[in-house]
Short mmCIF file of C-alpha atoms in Angstrom, two decimals:
data_model
loop_
_atom_site.label_atom_id
_atom_site.label_comp_id
_atom_site.label_asym_id
_atom_site.label_seq_id
_atom_site.Cartn_x
_atom_site.Cartn_y
_atom_site.Cartn_z
CA MET A 1 -38.27 38.38 112.60
CA HIS A 2 -40.86 35.72 113.18
CA ILE A 3 -43.90 34.63 111.21
CA HIS A 4 -45.84 33.38 114.18
CA ALA A 5 -47.06 34.88 117.42
CA GLY A 6 -44.28 34.41 119.88
CA GLU A 7 -43.35 34.39 123.51
CA ALA A 8 -39.79 33.86 124.63
CA ALA A 9 -38.73 33.31 128.19
CA MET A 10 -35.06 33.19 129.14
CA ARG A 11 -33.23 32.93 132.42
CA ALA A 12 -29.65 33.46 133.54
CA THR A 13 -28.34 32.37 136.91
CA LYS A 14 -25.06 33.08 138.65
CA PHE A 15 -24.12 31.20 141.82
CA LEU A 16 -20.75 31.93 143.33
CA LEU A 17 -20.34 29.52 146.20
CA LEU A 18 -17.28 31.08 147.69
CA THR A 19 -15.18 34.10 146.91
CA SER A 20 -12.34 35.34 149.03
CA ALA A 21 -9.66 37.99 149.05
CA ALA A 22 -6.74 38.36 151.40
CA SER A 23 -4.63 41.46 151.81
CA MET A 24 -1.11 41.36 153.26
CA VAL A 25 -0.24 44.09 155.74
CA VAL A 26 2.86 45.30 153.94
CA ALA A 27 3.60 48.10 151.52
CA VAL A 28 4.26 47.32 147.85
CA PRO A 29 5.21 50.59 146.08
CA SER A 30 4.49 49.38 142.54
CA TRP A 31 0.86 48.56 143.44
CA ALA A 32 -0.04 50.84 146.34
CA GLN A 33 -1.59 54.27 146.30
CA THR A 34 -2.38 56.87 148.92
CA MET A 35 -6.08 56.58 149.55
CA GLU A 36 -8.42 55.62 152.34
CA ALA A 37 -9.63 52.23 151.21
CA PRO A 38 -13.26 51.35 151.97
CA PRO A 39 -14.17 47.90 153.27
CA GLU A 40 -15.55 46.86 149.90
CA ALA A 41 -13.19 45.41 147.33
CA THR A 42 -12.87 47.88 144.48
CA ALA A 43 -11.34 48.14 141.05
CA ALA A 44 -9.56 51.29 142.10
CA ASP A 45 -7.75 49.39 144.80
CA ALA A 46 -6.68 46.81 142.28
CA ALA A 47 -5.38 49.37 139.78
CA PRO A 48 -4.15 52.58 141.47
CA GLN A 49 -3.22 55.82 139.73
CA ALA A 50 0.40 56.03 138.71
CA GLU A 51 0.88 59.65 139.76
CA GLN A 52 0.04 59.04 143.44
CA ALA A 53 2.91 58.37 145.79
CA PRO A 54 2.89 55.10 147.76
CA ASP A 55 2.02 55.25 151.42
CA GLU A 56 5.02 54.34 153.54
CA SER A 57 2.83 53.27 156.44
CA PRO A 58 3.28 49.59 157.31
CA ASP A 59 -0.46 49.35 158.03
CA GLU A 60 -1.55 49.94 154.42
CA SER A 61 -3.97 47.35 153.00
CA ILE A 62 -3.67 46.17 149.40
CA VAL A 63 -6.86 44.67 148.02
CA VAL A 64 -7.06 43.00 144.62
CA VAL A 65 -10.47 42.33 143.11
CA GLY A 66 -10.39 39.36 140.80
CA THR A 67 -8.49 36.16 140.38
CA ARG A 68 -4.73 35.85 140.23
CA ILE A 69 -3.71 33.98 137.10
CA LYS A 70 -0.29 32.38 137.32
CA GLY A 71 2.06 33.91 134.83
CA SER A 72 0.29 37.27 134.56
CA LYS A 73 2.62 40.19 135.11
CA ILE A 74 1.85 43.86 135.65
CA THR A 75 4.84 46.17 135.74
CA GLU A 76 3.12 49.53 136.10
CA ALA A 77 0.03 51.17 137.52
CA LEU A 78 -3.19 50.85 135.55
CA PRO A 79 -5.28 53.87 134.51
CA VAL A 80 -8.38 54.28 136.66
CA THR A 81 -11.05 56.99 136.51
CA VAL A 82 -13.22 57.50 139.58
CA LEU A 83 -16.55 59.31 139.37
CA GLY A 84 -17.69 60.42 142.81
CA ALA A 85 -21.21 61.08 144.11
CA GLU A 86 -21.06 64.73 142.96
CA ASP A 87 -19.98 63.75 139.45
CA ILE A 88 -22.78 61.19 139.26
CA ALA A 89 -25.34 63.72 140.48
CA ASN A 90 -24.24 66.17 137.80
CA THR A 91 -25.14 63.65 135.09
CA ALA A 92 -28.79 63.67 136.25
CA ALA A 93 -28.94 60.05 135.11
CA ALA A 94 -32.24 58.27 135.81
CA SER A 95 -30.95 54.83 134.83
CA GLY A 96 -27.76 52.84 134.68
CA ASP A 97 -27.76 53.10 130.88
CA GLU A 98 -27.84 56.92 131.04
CA LEU A 99 -25.11 56.94 133.68
CA TYR A 100 -22.72 54.63 131.81
CA ARG A 101 -23.26 56.61 128.60
CA SER A 102 -21.87 59.67 130.40
CA ILE A 103 -18.49 58.00 130.92
CA PRO A 104 -16.05 59.68 128.47
CA GLN A 105 -14.35 56.35 127.67
CA MET A 106 -17.65 54.71 126.69
CA GLY A 107 -18.03 53.67 123.04
CA ASP A 108 -21.16 53.10 120.98
CA VAL A 109 -23.81 51.60 123.29
CA SER A 110 -25.96 49.89 120.64
CA PHE A 111 -27.13 47.02 122.84
CA ASN A 112 -30.29 48.73 124.09
CA SER A 113 -34.08 48.82 123.86
CA SER A 114 -34.00 50.56 120.45
CA TYR A 115 -31.73 48.04 118.67
CA LEU A 116 -33.76 45.90 116.21
CA PRO A 117 -36.93 46.34 118.30
CA ASN A 118 -38.99 44.44 115.75
CA SER A 119 -36.87 41.30 115.85
CA SER A 120 -37.34 38.65 118.52
CA ASN A 121 -33.76 37.56 117.69
CA SER A 122 -32.43 40.64 119.46
CA ALA A 123 -32.50 41.62 123.12
CA ARG A 124 -35.46 43.93 123.64
CA GLY A 125 -37.04 45.70 126.54
CA ASP A 126 -35.40 47.66 129.32
CA VAL A 127 -31.78 46.75 128.64
CA GLY A 128 -28.57 48.72 128.47
CA SER A 129 -24.95 47.68 128.01
CA VAL A 130 -21.34 48.71 128.59
CA ASN A 131 -18.85 49.17 125.78
CA LEU A 132 -15.61 50.67 127.04
CA ARG A 133 -13.28 52.10 124.39
CA ASN A 134 -15.62 50.83 121.68
CA LEU A 135 -14.03 47.38 121.84
CA GLY A 136 -17.37 45.64 121.69
CA VAL A 137 -20.30 44.77 123.93
CA GLY A 138 -19.47 41.86 126.20
CA ASN A 139 -15.79 42.76 126.52
CA THR A 140 -16.19 44.98 129.60
CA LEU A 141 -16.45 43.41 133.04
CA THR A 142 -19.16 44.99 135.20
CA LEU A 143 -18.85 44.65 138.97
CA LEU A 144 -21.16 45.68 141.81
CA ASN A 145 -19.34 46.35 145.05
CA GLY A 146 -16.36 44.52 143.60
CA ARG A 147 -18.26 41.36 142.61
CA ARG A 148 -19.65 40.15 139.31
CA VAL A 149 -23.30 40.55 138.42
CA VAL A 150 -25.48 38.15 136.44
CA TRP A 151 -25.63 38.31 132.61
CA HIS A 152 -28.76 39.61 130.91
CA PRO A 153 -30.43 36.43 129.52
CA THR A 154 -31.04 37.59 125.92
CA SER A 155 -28.39 38.27 123.31
CA ARG A 156 -27.95 40.29 120.16
CA ALA A 157 -25.71 39.88 117.15
CA ASP A 158 -22.55 41.98 116.89
CA ASP A 159 -21.10 43.44 113.69
CA ASN A 160 -19.92 39.97 112.69
CA LEU A 161 -23.34 38.42 113.39
CA VAL A 162 -21.96 36.63 116.46
CA PRO A 163 -24.41 36.52 119.41
CA VAL A 164 -23.08 38.46 122.40
CA LEU A 165 -24.27 38.81 125.98
CA THR A 166 -23.90 41.73 128.33
CA TYR A 167 -24.77 42.92 131.79
CA ASN A 168 -27.97 44.95 132.02
CA SER A 169 -26.84 48.36 133.18
CA ASN A 170 -30.41 49.38 133.95
CA ALA A 171 -30.46 46.86 136.82
CA ILE A 172 -27.94 49.04 138.71
CA PRO A 173 -29.59 51.07 141.55
CA VAL A 174 -28.57 54.60 140.54
CA ALA A 175 -29.96 56.18 143.73
CA GLY A 176 -27.48 54.40 145.97
CA ILE A 177 -24.23 54.83 144.04
CA GLU A 178 -21.31 56.25 146.02
CA ARG A 179 -18.79 56.18 143.20
CA LEU A 180 -18.10 54.61 139.83
CA GLU A 181 -14.64 53.21 139.12
CA VAL A 182 -13.53 52.71 135.53
CA LEU A 183 -10.41 50.74 134.69
CA ARG A 184 -9.59 52.17 131.26
CA ASP A 185 -7.34 49.40 130.07
CA GLY A 186 -7.54 45.71 129.32
CA ALA A 187 -7.44 43.62 132.49
CA ALA A 188 -7.90 40.11 131.19
CA ALA A 189 -4.80 38.91 133.09
CA ILE A 190 -6.51 39.61 136.42
CA TYR A 191 -10.22 39.40 135.66
CA GLY A 192 -10.46 36.99 132.73
CA SER A 193 -11.42 37.30 129.07
CA ASP A 194 -14.57 39.39 129.66
CA ALA A 195 -12.38 42.30 130.81
CA VAL A 196 -10.53 42.76 127.54
CA ALA A 197 -11.80 46.35 127.25
CA GLY A 198 -11.59 47.16 130.96
CA VAL A 199 -13.62 47.06 134.16
CA VAL A 200 -16.47 49.16 135.52
CA ASN A 201 -17.04 48.79 139.26
CA THR A 202 -20.13 50.35 140.85
CA VAL A 203 -19.72 50.98 144.58
CA LEU A 204 -22.88 51.55 146.61
CA ARG A 205 -23.20 53.82 149.61
CA ARG A 206 -22.81 52.36 153.12
CA ASP A 207 -23.11 53.70 156.67
CA PHE A 208 -25.89 56.08 155.54
CA ASP A 209 -27.91 57.35 158.51
CA GLY A 210 -31.10 59.27 157.72
CA GLY A 211 -33.26 59.63 154.66
CA GLU A 212 -33.38 61.32 151.27
CA LEU A 213 -36.12 61.59 148.67
CA SER A 214 -35.91 63.14 145.19
CA VAL A 215 -38.61 63.36 142.54
CA GLN A 216 -38.37 64.69 139.04
CA TYR A 217 -40.70 64.98 136.08
CA GLY A 218 -39.75 65.95 132.57
CA MET A 219 -41.06 66.05 129.06
CA ALA A 220 -39.66 66.60 125.59
CA GLU A 221 -41.47 69.57 124.08
CA GLY A 222 -43.49 68.72 120.98
CA THR A 223 -43.31 64.97 121.57
CA HIS A 224 -45.22 62.25 123.41
CA LEU A 225 -42.20 61.62 125.66
CA HIS A 226 -42.85 62.15 129.38
CA GLU A 227 -40.81 60.76 132.25
CA PHE A 228 -41.35 60.51 136.00
CA ASN A 229 -38.54 59.42 138.29
CA ALA A 230 -38.43 58.99 142.08
CA ASN A 231 -35.35 58.05 144.14
CA ALA A 232 -35.31 57.29 147.85
CA ILE A 233 -32.59 56.26 150.29
CA VAL A 234 -32.98 55.52 153.99
CA GLY A 235 -30.38 54.18 156.40
CA HIS A 236 -29.85 53.58 160.09
CA ASN A 237 -26.82 52.97 162.26
CA PHE A 238 -27.27 50.63 165.23
CA GLY A 239 -25.25 48.88 167.88
CA ASP A 240 -23.38 52.04 168.83
CA GLY A 241 -22.19 52.42 165.26
CA ARG A 242 -21.06 48.82 164.88
CA GLY A 243 -23.77 48.11 162.29
CA ASN A 244 -25.80 49.76 159.54
CA VAL A 245 -28.72 48.98 157.28
CA THR A 246 -29.28 51.05 154.11
CA LEU A 247 -32.13 50.77 151.63
CA PHE A 248 -32.19 52.36 148.13
CA ALA A 249 -35.14 52.52 145.75
CA ASP A 250 -35.58 53.86 142.21
CA TYR A 251 -38.82 54.09 140.24
CA THR A 252 -39.16 55.29 136.63
CA ASP A 253 -42.27 55.63 134.47
CA ARG A 254 -41.56 56.81 130.91
CA SER A 255 -43.91 57.05 127.95
CA ALA A 256 -42.96 56.02 124.45
CA LEU A 257 -41.21 58.28 121.93
CA LYS A 258 -43.10 58.07 118.64
CA ALA A 259 -41.56 58.18 115.17
CA HIS A 260 -43.70 61.20 114.16
CA ASP A 261 -42.50 63.16 117.21
CA GLN A 262 -39.30 64.22 115.42
CA TYR A 263 -38.83 65.18 111.79
CA TYR A 264 -35.72 63.04 111.40
CA THR A 265 -37.43 59.83 112.63
CA GLU A 266 -40.85 60.17 110.97
CA SER A 267 -39.67 58.32 107.86
CA ALA A 268 -37.17 55.54 107.14
CA ASN A 269 -36.25 57.46 103.98
CA LYS A 270 -33.71 60.11 105.00
CA SER A 271 -32.99 61.32 101.45
CA ALA A 272 -34.91 64.57 101.92
CA LEU A 273 -32.74 65.53 104.90
CA PHE A 274 -29.64 65.61 102.71
CA GLN A 275 -30.86 67.58 99.75
CA GLY A 276 -28.38 70.25 98.76
CA THR A 277 -25.46 68.41 100.36
CA ASP A 278 -22.72 66.13 99.02
CA PHE A 279 -24.83 63.18 100.09
CA GLU A 280 -27.82 64.05 97.97
CA GLY A 281 -28.90 61.09 95.90
CA VAL A 282 -27.03 58.44 97.96
CA ALA A 283 -29.23 55.34 97.73
CA THR A 284 -28.37 54.02 101.21
CA LEU A 285 -30.17 56.98 102.79
CA ASP A 286 -33.42 55.30 101.80
CA GLY A 287 -33.99 52.83 104.63
CA ARG A 288 -37.47 51.76 103.61
CA SER A 289 -38.01 48.02 103.55
CA THR A 290 -38.19 45.90 100.41
CA ILE A 291 -40.52 43.54 102.30
CA THR A 292 -43.76 45.36 101.51
CA PRO A 293 -47.50 44.84 101.09
CA TRP A 294 -46.72 44.87 97.36
CA GLY A 295 -45.70 41.23 97.45
CA SER A 296 -43.16 39.42 95.35
CA PHE A 297 -44.01 35.84 94.31
CA THR A 298 -42.62 32.86 92.45
CA THR A 299 -44.55 30.11 90.71
CA VAL A 300 -43.89 26.66 92.15
CA GLY A 301 -41.45 24.94 89.79
CA ASN A 302 -40.30 28.35 88.48
CA ARG A 303 -42.72 28.11 85.56
CA ARG A 304 -42.94 31.15 83.30
CA VAL A 305 -46.49 32.49 82.87
CA SER A 306 -47.46 34.55 79.82
CA ILE A 307 -50.33 35.75 77.70
CA GLY A 308 -49.25 35.03 74.17
CA THR A 309 -45.85 36.62 73.79
CA ASN A 310 -46.34 38.89 76.80
CA SER A 311 -44.56 37.42 79.87
CA LEU A 312 -46.19 38.04 83.25
CA THR A 313 -43.20 36.48 85.05
CA ASN A 314 -39.51 36.33 84.29
CA ALA A 315 -37.73 33.13 83.27
CA SER A 316 -37.56 32.07 86.93
CA GLY A 317 -41.30 32.48 87.45
CA GLN A 318 -40.97 35.63 89.53
CA PHE A 319 -43.51 38.44 89.52
CA HIS A 320 -44.87 41.15 91.80
CA ILE A 321 -47.97 43.25 92.33
CA GLN A 322 -47.86 47.02 91.76
CA PRO A 323 -50.14 49.97 91.12
CA GLY A 324 -51.33 50.33 87.53
CA THR A 325 -49.63 53.73 87.45
CA ASN A 326 -46.16 52.16 87.77
CA ALA A 327 -44.24 51.41 84.59
CA GLY A 328 -43.96 47.84 83.37
CA CYS A 329 -47.48 46.50 83.97
CA GLN A 330 -47.92 43.19 82.09
CA ALA A 331 -51.55 42.40 83.00
CA ALA A 332 -54.31 44.31 84.81
CA MET A 333 -55.93 42.72 87.88
CA GLY A 334 -58.69 45.24 88.60
CA GLY A 335 -58.92 47.75 91.42
CA GLY A 336 -56.01 49.74 90.00
CA LEU A 337 -53.59 46.83 90.42
CA CYS A 338 -51.43 44.98 87.87
CA VAL A 339 -48.85 42.23 87.56
CA ASP A 340 -45.24 42.98 86.57
CA ASP A 341 -42.48 40.46 85.96
CA GLY A 342 -39.50 40.14 88.31
CA THR A 343 -39.22 41.39 91.89
CA ASN A 344 -40.18 44.82 93.20
CA THR A 345 -36.69 45.84 94.36
CA ALA A 346 -35.59 47.46 91.10
CA THR A 347 -35.00 51.20 90.98
CA ALA A 348 -38.15 51.74 88.94
CA ASP A 349 -40.24 50.31 91.76
CA ARG A 350 -38.57 52.17 94.66
CA ASN A 351 -41.90 53.82 95.46
CA LEU A 352 -43.19 50.37 96.53
CA ARG A 353 -40.76 50.14 99.45
CA PHE A 354 -42.53 50.07 102.82
CA ASP A 355 -42.04 52.98 105.24
CA ALA A 356 -43.27 51.59 108.58
CA PRO A 357 -42.44 54.69 110.74
CA TYR A 358 -44.30 56.90 108.29
CA ALA A 359 -47.20 54.48 107.86
CA TYR A 360 -47.82 53.42 111.45
CA ASN A 361 -46.00 55.96 113.67
CA THR A 362 -44.00 53.20 115.34
CA ASP A 363 -42.13 53.68 118.61
CA VAL A 364 -38.53 54.90 118.54
CA MET A 365 -38.22 54.32 122.31
CA PRO A 366 -40.56 51.99 124.21
CA ALA A 367 -42.71 52.95 127.16
CA VAL A 368 -41.06 51.63 130.33
CA LYS A 369 -41.89 51.11 133.99
CA ARG A 370 -38.84 50.22 136.12
CA LEU A 371 -38.35 49.45 139.81
CA ASN A 372 -34.97 49.01 141.49
CA VAL A 373 -34.68 48.14 145.23
CA PHE A 374 -31.40 47.37 146.96
CA LEU A 375 -30.49 46.69 150.60
CA THR A 376 -27.02 46.65 152.13
CA SER A 377 -26.08 45.86 155.72
CA HIS A 378 -23.10 45.10 157.90
CA TYR A 379 -22.45 44.43 161.58
CA GLU A 380 -19.24 44.12 163.52
CA VAL A 381 -19.94 41.16 165.82
CA ALA A 382 -16.49 41.42 167.44
CA ASP A 383 -13.31 43.39 167.03
CA GLY A 384 -12.01 42.67 163.55
CA VAL A 385 -14.95 40.41 162.64
CA GLU A 386 -17.79 41.76 160.50
CA LEU A 387 -20.82 40.18 158.87
CA PHE A 388 -22.19 41.86 155.76
CA GLY A 389 -24.91 41.25 153.21
CA GLU A 390 -26.74 42.56 150.14
CA ALA A 391 -30.18 41.99 148.66
CA GLY A 392 -31.33 43.52 145.37
CA TYR A 393 -34.46 43.31 143.22
CA TYR A 394 -35.06 44.78 139.77
CA ARG A 395 -38.19 44.60 137.65
CA ALA A 396 -39.09 46.41 134.41
CA GLN A 397 -41.75 46.24 131.74
CA THR A 398 -41.66 47.81 128.28
CA ASP A 399 -44.38 48.17 125.66
CA SER A 400 -43.65 49.16 122.08
CA TYR A 401 -45.48 49.32 118.75
CA GLN A 402 -43.30 48.14 115.87
CA ALA A 403 -43.60 47.43 112.15
CA PRO A 404 -46.00 44.72 110.97
CA THR A 405 -44.78 41.18 110.47
CA GLY A 406 -43.03 40.19 107.25
CA THR A 407 -42.19 36.86 105.70
CA LEU A 408 -38.94 34.94 106.18
CA SER A 409 -37.02 33.53 103.25
CA SER A 410 -36.17 30.52 105.43
CA GLY A 411 -39.85 29.69 105.92
CA PRO A 412 -41.59 30.02 102.54
CA ILE A 413 -45.37 30.10 102.40
CA VAL A 414 -47.21 28.53 99.41
CA VAL A 415 -50.50 29.90 98.09
CA PRO A 416 -52.37 26.87 96.68
CA ALA A 417 -53.95 26.95 93.23
CA SER A 418 -57.27 26.68 95.05
CA ASN A 419 -56.87 30.10 96.71
CA TYR A 420 -59.80 32.32 95.75
CA TRP A 421 -57.54 35.31 95.01
CA ASN A 422 -54.73 33.51 93.17
CA PRO A 423 -54.26 35.31 89.79
CA PHE A 424 -52.90 32.08 88.33
CA GLY A 425 -55.49 29.90 90.05
CA ALA A 426 -57.89 27.26 88.68
CA THR A 427 -60.23 28.14 85.85
CA LEU A 428 -63.24 26.91 87.84
CA LEU A 429 -63.91 27.15 91.54
CA PRO A 430 -64.85 23.93 93.42
CA ASN A 431 -68.54 24.96 93.21
CA GLY A 432 -68.31 25.01 89.40
CA GLN A 433 -68.34 28.81 89.06
CA ILE A 434 -65.79 30.59 86.89
CA ASN A 435 -62.88 31.91 88.92
CA PRO A 436 -63.30 35.73 88.79
CA ASN A 437 -59.69 36.37 89.87
CA ARG A 438 -57.76 34.20 87.39
CA ILE A 439 -56.14 36.46 84.78
CA ALA A 440 -57.77 35.68 81.44
CA GLY A 441 -55.67 34.19 78.64
CA ILE A 442 -52.70 32.98 80.70
CA ASN A 443 -50.93 29.78 79.69
CA ALA A 444 -51.36 28.21 83.15
CA PRO A 445 -53.08 24.81 83.30
CA ALA A 446 -56.80 24.72 84.01
CA ALA A 447 -56.07 23.37 87.51
CA GLY A 448 -54.02 26.52 88.19
CA LEU A 449 -50.56 27.04 89.61
CA PRO A 450 -49.51 27.20 93.27
CA ILE A 451 -47.44 30.26 94.11
CA THR A 452 -44.71 30.76 96.71
CA ILE A 453 -44.68 34.05 98.65
CA SER A 454 -41.12 35.32 98.17
CA SER A 455 -41.47 38.61 100.03
CA TYR A 456 -44.53 40.09 101.67
CA ASN A 457 -45.46 42.31 104.61
CA PHE A 458 -48.71 41.55 106.45
CA ALA A 459 -49.45 45.25 106.87
CA ASP A 460 -53.20 44.73 106.84
CA VAL A 461 -52.86 42.85 110.13
CA GLY A 462 -51.49 46.02 111.71
CA PRO A 463 -48.38 46.90 113.75
CA ASN A 464 -46.84 44.54 116.31
CA LEU A 465 -47.20 45.18 120.04
CA VAL A 466 -44.01 44.03 121.80
CA ASN A 467 -44.19 43.46 125.55
CA VAL A 468 -41.04 42.57 127.48
CA LYS A 469 -40.73 41.90 131.22
CA ASN A 470 -37.32 41.79 132.90
CA GLU A 471 -36.68 40.55 136.42
CA GLN A 472 -33.46 40.19 138.37
CA PHE A 473 -32.45 39.61 141.98
CA ARG A 474 -29.23 39.24 143.96
CA LEU A 475 -28.48 37.85 147.41
CA LEU A 476 -25.11 38.03 149.14
CA ALA A 477 -23.87 37.05 152.59
CA GLY A 478 -20.29 37.47 153.67
CA LEU A 479 -17.73 37.64 156.47
CA ARG A 480 -14.65 39.82 156.99
CA PHE A 481 -12.05 39.17 159.67
CA GLU A 482 -8.39 39.66 160.52
CA GLY A 483 -5.98 36.88 161.25
CA PHE A 484 -2.48 35.54 160.64
CA GLY A 485 -1.33 38.92 159.39
CA PHE A 486 -4.01 39.07 156.69
CA ASP A 487 -7.39 40.66 156.16
CA TRP A 488 -9.81 37.92 155.06
CA GLU A 489 -13.06 38.25 153.21
CA THR A 490 -15.40 35.51 152.01
CA ALA A 491 -18.93 35.65 150.62
CA ALA A 492 -21.61 33.57 148.96
CA VAL A 493 -23.55 35.16 146.10
CA TYR A 494 -26.68 34.04 144.29
CA SER A 495 -28.11 36.13 141.48
CA GLU A 496 -30.66 35.39 138.77
CA ALA A 497 -32.15 37.24 135.79
CA SER A 498 -35.12 36.35 133.60
CA VAL A 499 -36.83 37.85 130.55
CA ARG A 500 -40.29 37.24 129.10
CA ASP A 501 -40.67 38.59 125.56
CA ARG A 502 -44.12 38.61 123.97
CA SER A 503 -45.13 40.02 120.61
CA ASP A 504 -48.01 39.93 118.19
CA GLY A 505 -47.54 37.84 115.11
CA ILE A 506 -49.06 35.49 112.60
CA SER A 507 -49.46 31.74 112.91
CA ALA A 508 -47.90 30.06 109.86
CA THR A 509 -50.21 27.09 110.36
CA LEU A 510 -53.37 29.21 110.47
CA LEU A 511 -52.13 31.31 107.53
CA GLN A 512 -51.59 28.22 105.39
CA ARG A 513 -55.09 27.00 106.22
CA GLN A 514 -56.62 30.38 105.34
CA LEU A 515 -54.71 30.54 102.05
CA ALA A 516 -56.17 27.17 101.01
CA LEU A 517 -59.75 28.44 101.02
CA SER A 518 -61.55 28.84 97.69
CA THR A 519 -64.05 31.33 99.06
CA PRO A 520 -63.84 35.13 99.46
CA ASP A 521 -62.83 34.76 103.14
CA ALA A 522 -59.47 33.34 102.02
CA TYR A 523 -56.49 35.52 102.94
CA ASN A 524 -55.47 37.67 99.96
CA PRO A 525 -51.76 38.48 99.62
CA PHE A 526 -52.27 39.83 96.08
CA ASN A 527 -54.23 42.97 96.98
CA GLY A 528 -51.23 45.30 97.24
CA GLY A 529 -51.02 48.23 99.63
CA ASN A 530 -52.02 51.85 99.31
CA ILE A 531 -52.48 52.74 95.63
CA ALA A 532 -52.48 56.50 96.30
CA ASP A 533 -49.45 56.31 98.63
CA PRO A 534 -47.58 53.04 97.94
CA SER A 535 -45.09 53.44 100.84
CA GLY A 536 -47.82 54.29 103.31
CA ALA A 537 -50.27 52.29 105.42
CA ASP A 538 -52.07 49.40 103.71
CA THR A 539 -55.58 50.41 102.62
CA THR A 540 -56.47 47.37 100.46
CA LEU A 541 -57.13 44.97 103.26
CA SER A 542 -58.14 41.34 103.32
CA ASN A 543 -61.57 40.86 104.90
CA ALA A 544 -61.72 41.02 108.69
CA ALA A 545 -62.54 37.33 109.08
CA ALA A 546 -59.39 36.34 107.16
CA ILE A 547 -57.19 38.64 109.21
CA ASP A 548 -58.62 37.43 112.54
CA ALA A 549 -58.19 33.81 111.45
CA ILE A 550 -54.41 34.05 111.03
CA ARG A 551 -53.49 35.86 114.26
#
């Protein structure tokens, strides 16, 4: 996570200058299948079902989508699942992410809008992914009408902390899908290394004449989740059936799902849900954060601080703030707070862990507004010669409230000895007055000790608002013709995707300046959280001027 207010803009571009496929007018039994092949190149054509008998007709066309790699050898038919329009309609999917999740061969789809939503180091916003056979995001090739689509610009870390990219499944126009073809086996020999897990080819409708409109509205009872979805398709044949233009459009408006909407998401501590089971008492069920408003600190130079023989820090100079009701208090600070040596991650201080969903009712799913528009066209200019084209546009915006900002160990913040609230600060303030916040009797020098913030959550600043805007477009122009005993197809494709990620945060520069003040408007990281409910929302806030100054 970041310590400063951030905006990230990323862009991915795909430009395929020329693609071509040629199909020989002969029958090859080991590759062919009995089916009426559409004009588009499809994964199903490339990998037919083994159980279907080959067509003995000499006019059969064999179309391979992909690139032939010399030395690759396929000795048997590849397993392909085809979901038709009726199957797709039965899923009632309102987005590409929902549709792909319905595929039985799909694995864990963790690359989505709910994965690490409070970290700008993860893809956020309206994003979905494809993970065939659970072989990992980024290992499944996604095609649209037999051609590659642009990568989503932002990445996330996989289980080995390696950044991975994926195609954004939500950019697929669900309203216009004719069928979905799933190659359920590795196809790297034909398609390249990004098809290790398989291939998913989305084929859009063509030759549609007329219009359709569907509208649906739904809500999850007892929650804030409401969703409106509208799909439209309109098409027209012209030139005595030699040409067609078809337009699809999807629009979705969904509200956020809040943490308090469901009993199993209202707290990061799931221990209570497993009482009376074999998992009762398992520590990992407590997912509350150790980065809390009850800060952990270290004296610069790791100097031990004590009052006589009573140590306020450990040998490494570490200490933390806690309620006076917790065991281990070494020195009172007033206001029901005290100093204890060491960090606050020990079992005895588990009540100090921060429960952001409970405290701030954060969003489990973001609010989203999504628009998908796609146009396909083709025209037979002469016998055996056809021009075709595609144009697509996708735009989405998500808004989400997430946990407040915490510190990073890689970017330590130092509280100067001059800070008004520093418990180990100078004996006298710059104006000559006695420092009211220095703990009496400590062995720190009269000039005070600077303190490094080891772990701290800026909960008094409030939750983060994360706003992400995605945009993607695709243009394609192509030509099909027959000649020299082959069917020829060539096309030029240009596609581009961009993401703008904005979130609230704290400026490290402004924070450091505010910590250096020796007046009450200095930012105070030593005021703890909620004494009555330590895991809850922060109620011991710095003054408003200090909070506004560090945003």
